[in-house]
Amino acid sequence: MSVVKMNVLTVSAEMREELERRFSNRAGIVESADGFEWFELLRPVDGTDRYLVYTRWRSEEDFTRWTESQAFQRGHAQAAAEAGAQGHGHGQEQGQEQGHGHGQGHGHGHGQGGPAASGAELWSFEVVQSTGPQG
Ligand code: HEM
């Protein structure tokens, strides 16, 4: 049974453009992860401040293996570098918050520095039913 893992990022109005810029420059490594099925970055259009990083995986194990992989670290290199530059740790020690610290940013000449998200939460679902367009 496929699973959906959504990283719910709280993003202030000022950092929306920066978050989307970083994703537009994303590493594109997740595509070759074993068991990876789908990725979408969903922008809120109802006035709320939460972006959804939607991923779908063949199994829970495939997702867990990716989050513990070099591919995950490399896929988060930008954000980690930005956060790291502010002297805040990142990685496993932050429980659910994998790979990104919370620092106040300053520019690196390409977009705003520091983490683009002020909060992150992981939502987990099992795909019970799914369908696509006919024909
Ligand atoms: C504190 C937690 C997290 C934050 C703040 C965060 C933020 C980001 C940012 C800003 C990027 C763009 C690339 C970069 O800047 O390095 C990125 C890449 C990505 N994130 Fe996260 N992320 C977090 C954890 C997760 C988790 C738990 C998932 C799984 C649902 C996830 C899924 C992805 C995917 C699929 C990419 C693209 C990687 C690639 O292109 O290979 N992230 N994330």
PDB file of C-alpha atoms and ligand atoms in Angstrom:
ATOM      1  CA  MET A   1       0.000   0.000   0.000  1.00  0.00           C
ATOM      2  CA  SER A   2       1.423   3.367  -1.008  1.00  0.00           C
ATOM      3  CA  VAL A   3       1.907   6.052   1.626  1.00  0.00           C
ATOM      4  CA  VAL A   4       1.683   9.837   1.352  1.00  0.00           C
ATOM      5  CA  LYS A   5       4.091  11.934   3.421  1.00  0.00           C
ATOM      6  CA  MET A   6       3.450  15.661   3.497  1.00  0.00           C
ATOM      7  CA  ASN A   7       5.891  18.082   5.026  1.00  0.00           C
ATOM      8  CA  VAL A   8       3.760  21.010   6.195  1.00  0.00           C
ATOM      9  CA  LEU A   9       5.917  24.131   6.061  1.00  0.00           C
ATOM     10  CA  THR A  10       4.809  27.340   7.795  1.00  0.00           C
ATOM     11  CA  VAL A  11       6.110  30.144   5.587  1.00  0.00           C
ATOM     12  CA  SER A  12       5.727  33.865   6.283  1.00  0.00           C
ATOM     13  CA  ALA A  13       4.493  36.118   3.472  1.00  0.00           C
ATOM     14  CA  GLU A  14       8.007  37.616   3.187  1.00  0.00           C
ATOM     15  CA  MET A  15       9.625  34.170   2.679  1.00  0.00           C
ATOM     16  CA  ARG A  16       7.146  32.649   0.178  1.00  0.00           C
ATOM     17  CA  GLU A  17       9.122  33.766  -2.868  1.00  0.00           C
ATOM     18  CA  GLU A  18      12.374  32.514  -1.306  1.00  0.00           C
ATOM     19  CA  LEU A  19      10.875  29.096  -0.513  1.00  0.00           C
ATOM     20  CA  GLU A  20       9.585  28.716  -4.055  1.00  0.00           C
ATOM     21  CA  ARG A  21      12.961  29.870  -5.431  1.00  0.00           C
ATOM     22  CA  ARG A  22      14.770  27.200  -3.402  1.00  0.00           C
ATOM     23  CA  PHE A  23      12.388  24.507  -4.562  1.00  0.00           C
ATOM     24  CA  SER A  24      12.779  25.690  -8.153  1.00  0.00           C
ATOM     25  CA  ASN A  25      16.525  25.083  -7.620  1.00  0.00           C
ATOM     26  CA  ARG A  26      16.001  21.807  -5.818  1.00  0.00           C
ATOM     27  CA  ALA A  27      18.533  19.010  -6.368  1.00  0.00           C
ATOM     28  CA  GLY A  28      16.087  16.719  -8.129  1.00  0.00           C
ATOM     29  CA  ILE A  29      17.629  13.653  -6.443  1.00  0.00           C
ATOM     30  CA  VAL A  30      14.424  12.318  -4.875  1.00  0.00           C
ATOM     31  CA  GLU A  31      13.229  11.239  -8.336  1.00  0.00           C
ATOM     32  CA  SER A  32      15.726   8.382  -8.325  1.00  0.00           C
ATOM     33  CA  ALA A  33      14.986   7.218  -4.769  1.00  0.00           C
ATOM     34  CA  ASP A  34      13.810   3.591  -4.536  1.00  0.00           C
ATOM     35  CA  GLY A  35      10.032   3.463  -4.068  1.00  0.00           C
ATOM     36  CA  PHE A  36       9.508   7.189  -4.832  1.00  0.00           C
ATOM     37  CA  GLU A  37       6.200   7.736  -6.687  1.00  0.00           C
ATOM     38  CA  TRP A  38       5.342  11.466  -6.734  1.00  0.00           C
ATOM     39  CA  PHE A  39       6.305  14.937  -5.527  1.00  0.00           C
ATOM     40  CA  GLU A  40       4.406  18.223  -5.585  1.00  0.00           C
ATOM     41  CA  LEU A  41       4.973  21.580  -3.842  1.00  0.00           C
ATOM     42  CA  LEU A  42       1.524  22.991  -3.000  1.00  0.00           C
ATOM     43  CA  ARG A  43       1.150  26.758  -2.481  1.00  0.00           C
ATOM     44  CA  PRO A  44      -1.730  27.904  -0.190  1.00  0.00           C
ATOM     45  CA  VAL A  45      -4.228  30.164  -2.014  1.00  0.00           C
ATOM     46  CA  ASP A  46      -6.760  30.544   0.791  1.00  0.00           C
ATOM     47  CA  GLY A  47      -4.870  33.090   2.872  1.00  0.00           C
ATOM     48  CA  THR A  48      -3.184  30.537   5.135  1.00  0.00           C
ATOM     49  CA  ASP A  49       0.629  30.345   5.505  1.00  0.00           C
ATOM     50  CA  ARG A  50       1.220  26.600   5.145  1.00  0.00           C
ATOM     51  CA  TYR A  51       2.840  25.072   2.052  1.00  0.00           C
ATOM     52  CA  LEU A  52       2.494  21.324   1.574  1.00  0.00           C
ATOM     53  CA  VAL A  53       5.475  19.343   0.301  1.00  0.00           C
ATOM     54  CA  TYR A  54       3.532  16.329  -1.014  1.00  0.00           C
ATOM     55  CA  THR A  55       5.435  13.094  -1.543  1.00  0.00           C
ATOM     56  CA  ARG A  56       4.081   9.603  -2.306  1.00  0.00           C
ATOM     57  CA  TRP A  57       6.020   6.363  -1.723  1.00  0.00           C
ATOM     58  CA  ARG A  58       5.576   2.668  -2.557  1.00  0.00           C
ATOM     59  CA  SER A  59       5.876   1.866   1.217  1.00  0.00           C
ATOM     60  CA  GLU A  60       6.653   3.365   4.633  1.00  0.00           C
ATOM     61  CA  GLU A  61      10.060   1.654   4.534  1.00  0.00           C
ATOM     62  CA  ASP A  62      10.931   3.316   1.222  1.00  0.00           C
ATOM     63  CA  PHE A  63      10.156   6.752   2.745  1.00  0.00           C
ATOM     64  CA  THR A  64      12.114   6.067   5.925  1.00  0.00           C
ATOM     65  CA  ARG A  65      15.082   4.790   3.906  1.00  0.00           C
ATOM     66  CA  TRP A  66      15.053   8.059   1.877  1.00  0.00           C
ATOM     67  CA  THR A  67      14.910  10.322   4.976  1.00  0.00           C
ATOM     68  CA  GLU A  68      17.957   8.468   6.355  1.00  0.00           C
ATOM     69  CA  SER A  69      19.829   8.633   3.058  1.00  0.00           C
ATOM     70  CA  GLN A  70      22.530  10.873   1.587  1.00  0.00           C
ATOM     71  CA  ALA A  71      19.951  11.750  -1.086  1.00  0.00           C
ATOM     72  CA  PHE A  72      17.782  13.413   1.603  1.00  0.00           C
ATOM     73  CA  GLN A  73      20.736  15.344   2.995  1.00  0.00           C
ATOM     74  CA  ARG A  74      21.864  16.362  -0.494  1.00  0.00           C
ATOM     75  CA  GLY A  75      18.255  17.191  -1.435  1.00  0.00           C
ATOM     76  CA  HIS A  76      18.225  19.584   1.503  1.00  0.00           C
ATOM     77  CA  ALA A  77      21.703  20.961   0.986  1.00  0.00           C
ATOM     78  CA  GLN A  78      20.646  24.506   0.192  1.00  0.00           C
ATOM     79  CA  ALA A  79      18.360  24.938   3.167  1.00  0.00           C
ATOM     80  CA  ALA A  80      20.852  23.205   5.463  1.00  0.00           C
ATOM     81  CA  ALA A  81      23.659  25.474   4.205  1.00  0.00           C
ATOM     82  CA  GLU A  82      21.502  28.552   4.706  1.00  0.00           C
ATOM     83  CA  ALA A  83      20.495  27.426   8.208  1.00  0.00           C
ATOM     84  CA  GLY A  84      24.060  26.222   8.978  1.00  0.00           C
ATOM     85  CA  ALA A  85      25.408  29.680   8.052  1.00  0.00           C
ATOM     86  CA  GLN A  86      23.390  31.058  10.989  1.00  0.00           C
ATOM     87  CA  GLY A  87      25.274  28.717  13.373  1.00  0.00           C
ATOM     88  CA  HIS A  88      22.157  26.695  14.128  1.00  0.00           C
ATOM     89  CA  GLY A  89      22.471  22.916  14.104  1.00  0.00           C
ATOM     90  CA  HIS A  90      20.439  20.780  11.823  1.00  0.00           C
ATOM     91  CA  GLY A  91      19.806  17.132  11.332  1.00  0.00           C
ATOM     92  CA  GLN A  92      18.365  14.310  13.358  1.00  0.00           C
ATOM     93  CA  GLU A  93      18.678  15.971  16.724  1.00  0.00           C
ATOM     94  CA  GLN A  94      15.666  18.123  16.017  1.00  0.00           C
ATOM     95  CA  GLY A  95      13.156  15.262  16.101  1.00  0.00           C
ATOM     96  CA  GLN A  96      10.626  15.760  13.329  1.00  0.00           C
ATOM     97  CA  GLU A  97      12.555  18.750  12.060  1.00  0.00           C
ATOM     98  CA  GLN A  98      15.044  16.927   9.926  1.00  0.00           C
ATOM     99  CA  GLY A  99      17.708  18.817   8.173  1.00  0.00           C
ATOM    100  CA  HIS A 100      16.863  22.451   8.915  1.00  0.00           C
ATOM    101  CA  GLY A 101      17.597  24.763  11.799  1.00  0.00           C
ATOM    102  CA  HIS A 102      15.819  27.961  12.626  1.00  0.00           C
ATOM    103  CA  GLY A 103      18.030  30.954  12.234  1.00  0.00           C
ATOM    104  CA  GLN A 104      17.552  34.584  11.360  1.00  0.00           C
ATOM    105  CA  GLY A 105      18.895  35.063   7.868  1.00  0.00           C
ATOM    106  CA  HIS A 106      21.098  37.372   5.923  1.00  0.00           C
ATOM    107  CA  GLY A 107      21.648  37.253   2.199  1.00  0.00           C
ATOM    108  CA  HIS A 108      24.166  35.163   0.335  1.00  0.00           C
ATOM    109  CA  GLY A 109      23.732  37.184  -2.852  1.00  0.00           C
ATOM    110  CA  HIS A 110      21.162  34.700  -4.208  1.00  0.00           C
ATOM    111  CA  GLY A 111      17.882  35.187  -2.319  1.00  0.00           C
ATOM    112  CA  GLN A 112      17.210  35.682   1.362  1.00  0.00           C
ATOM    113  CA  GLY A 113      19.396  33.755   3.874  1.00  0.00           C
ATOM    114  CA  GLY A 114      18.228  31.538   6.745  1.00  0.00           C
ATOM    115  CA  PRO A 115      15.517  28.874   6.713  1.00  0.00           C
ATOM    116  CA  ALA A 116      12.582  29.710   4.456  1.00  0.00           C
ATOM    117  CA  ALA A 117      10.140  27.975   6.806  1.00  0.00           C
ATOM    118  CA  SER A 118       9.492  28.956  10.422  1.00  0.00           C
ATOM    119  CA  GLY A 119       7.943  25.587  11.214  1.00  0.00           C
ATOM    120  CA  ALA A 120       7.615  22.089   9.837  1.00  0.00           C
ATOM    121  CA  GLU A 121       5.280  19.195  10.625  1.00  0.00           C
ATOM    122  CA  LEU A 122       5.065  15.776   8.994  1.00  0.00           C
ATOM    123  CA  TRP A 123       1.621  14.426   8.056  1.00  0.00           C
ATOM    124  CA  SER A 124       1.367  10.709   7.187  1.00  0.00           C
ATOM    125  CA  PHE A 125      -1.380   8.903   5.244  1.00  0.00           C
ATOM    126  CA  GLU A 126      -1.959   5.508   3.645  1.00  0.00           C
ATOM    127  CA  VAL A 127      -3.453   5.484   0.133  1.00  0.00           C
ATOM    128  CA  VAL A 128      -6.681   3.509   0.597  1.00  0.00           C
ATOM    129  CA  GLN A 129      -8.145   4.316  -2.821  1.00  0.00           C
ATOM    130  CA  SER A 130      -6.814   6.218  -5.833  1.00  0.00           C
ATOM    131  CA  THR A 131      -7.799   6.792  -9.412  1.00  0.00           C
ATOM    132  CA  GLY A 132      -6.794   8.910 -12.371  1.00  0.00           C
ATOM    133  CA  PRO A 133      -8.428  10.248 -15.535  1.00  0.00           C
ATOM    134  CA  GLN A 134     -10.169   7.659 -17.751  1.00  0.00           C
ATOM    135  CA  GLY A 135      -8.752   6.601 -21.136  1.00  0.00           C
TER     136      GLY A 135
HETATM  137  C1  HEM B   1      12.451  20.790   8.923  1.00  0.00           C
HETATM  138  C2  HEM B   1      11.992  20.075   7.955  1.00  0.00           C
HETATM  139  C3  HEM B   1      12.130  20.455   6.511  1.00  0.00           C
HETATM  140  C4  HEM B   1      12.230  21.697   5.896  1.00  0.00           C
HETATM  141  C5  HEM B   1      12.282  23.081   6.525  1.00  0.00           C
HETATM  142  C6  HEM B   1      12.334  21.452   4.444  1.00  0.00           C
HETATM  143  C7  HEM B   1      12.526  22.445   3.464  1.00  0.00           C
HETATM  144  C8  HEM B   1      12.962  22.132   2.177  1.00  0.00           C
HETATM  145  C9  HEM B   1      13.546  23.081   1.218  1.00  0.00           C
HETATM  146  C10 HEM B   1      13.726  24.588   1.457  1.00  0.00           C
HETATM  147  C11 HEM B   1      13.867  22.359   0.089  1.00  0.00           C
HETATM  148  C12 HEM B   1      14.426  22.902  -1.246  1.00  0.00           C
HETATM  149  C13 HEM B   1      15.853  22.461  -1.431  1.00  0.00           C
HETATM  150  C14 HEM B   1      16.781  23.073  -0.412  1.00  0.00           C
HETATM  151  O1  HEM B   1      16.579  24.259  -0.097  1.00  0.00           O
HETATM  152  O2  HEM B   1      17.684  22.400   0.022  1.00  0.00           O
HETATM  153  C15 HEM B   1      13.500  20.966   0.352  1.00  0.00           C
HETATM  154  C16 HEM B   1      13.637  19.906  -0.567  1.00  0.00           C
HETATM  155  C17 HEM B   1      12.809  18.799  -0.476  1.00  0.00           C
HETATM  156  N1  HEM B   1      12.082  18.415   0.648  1.00  0.00           N
HETATM  157 FE1  HEM B   1      12.266  19.207   2.442  1.00  0.00          FE
HETATM  158  N2  HEM B   1      12.274  20.083   4.218  1.00  0.00           N
HETATM  159  C18 HEM B   1      12.149  19.446   5.437  1.00  0.00           C
HETATM  160  C19 HEM B   1      11.952  18.065   5.649  1.00  0.00           C
HETATM  161  C20 HEM B   1      11.361  17.288   4.631  1.00  0.00           C
HETATM  162  C21 HEM B   1      10.578  16.072   4.826  1.00  0.00           C
HETATM  163  C22 HEM B   1      10.274  15.395   6.171  1.00  0.00           C
HETATM  164  C23 HEM B   1      10.125  15.696   3.571  1.00  0.00           C
HETATM  165  C24 HEM B   1       9.249  14.519   3.213  1.00  0.00           C
HETATM  166  C25 HEM B   1       7.944  14.627   3.060  1.00  0.00           C
HETATM  167  C26 HEM B   1      10.670  16.656   2.597  1.00  0.00           C
HETATM  168  C27 HEM B   1      10.510  16.594   1.217  1.00  0.00           C
HETATM  169  C28 HEM B   1      11.341  17.301   0.326  1.00  0.00           C
HETATM  170  C29 HEM B   1      11.587  16.937  -1.071  1.00  0.00           C
HETATM  171  C30 HEM B   1      10.968  15.762  -1.826  1.00  0.00           C
HETATM  172  C31 HEM B   1      12.529  17.869  -1.570  1.00  0.00           C
HETATM  173  C32 HEM B   1      13.169  17.896  -2.984  1.00  0.00           C
HETATM  174  C33 HEM B   1      14.493  17.086  -2.858  1.00  0.00           C
HETATM  175  C34 HEM B   1      15.144  16.811  -4.216  1.00  0.00           C
HETATM  176  O3  HEM B   1      14.914  17.569  -5.151  1.00  0.00           O
HETATM  177  O4  HEM B   1      15.866  15.800  -4.297  1.00  0.00           O
HETATM  178  N3  HEM B   1      11.409  17.608   3.285  1.00  0.00           N
HETATM  179  N4  HEM B   1      12.954  20.871   1.609  1.00  0.00           N
END
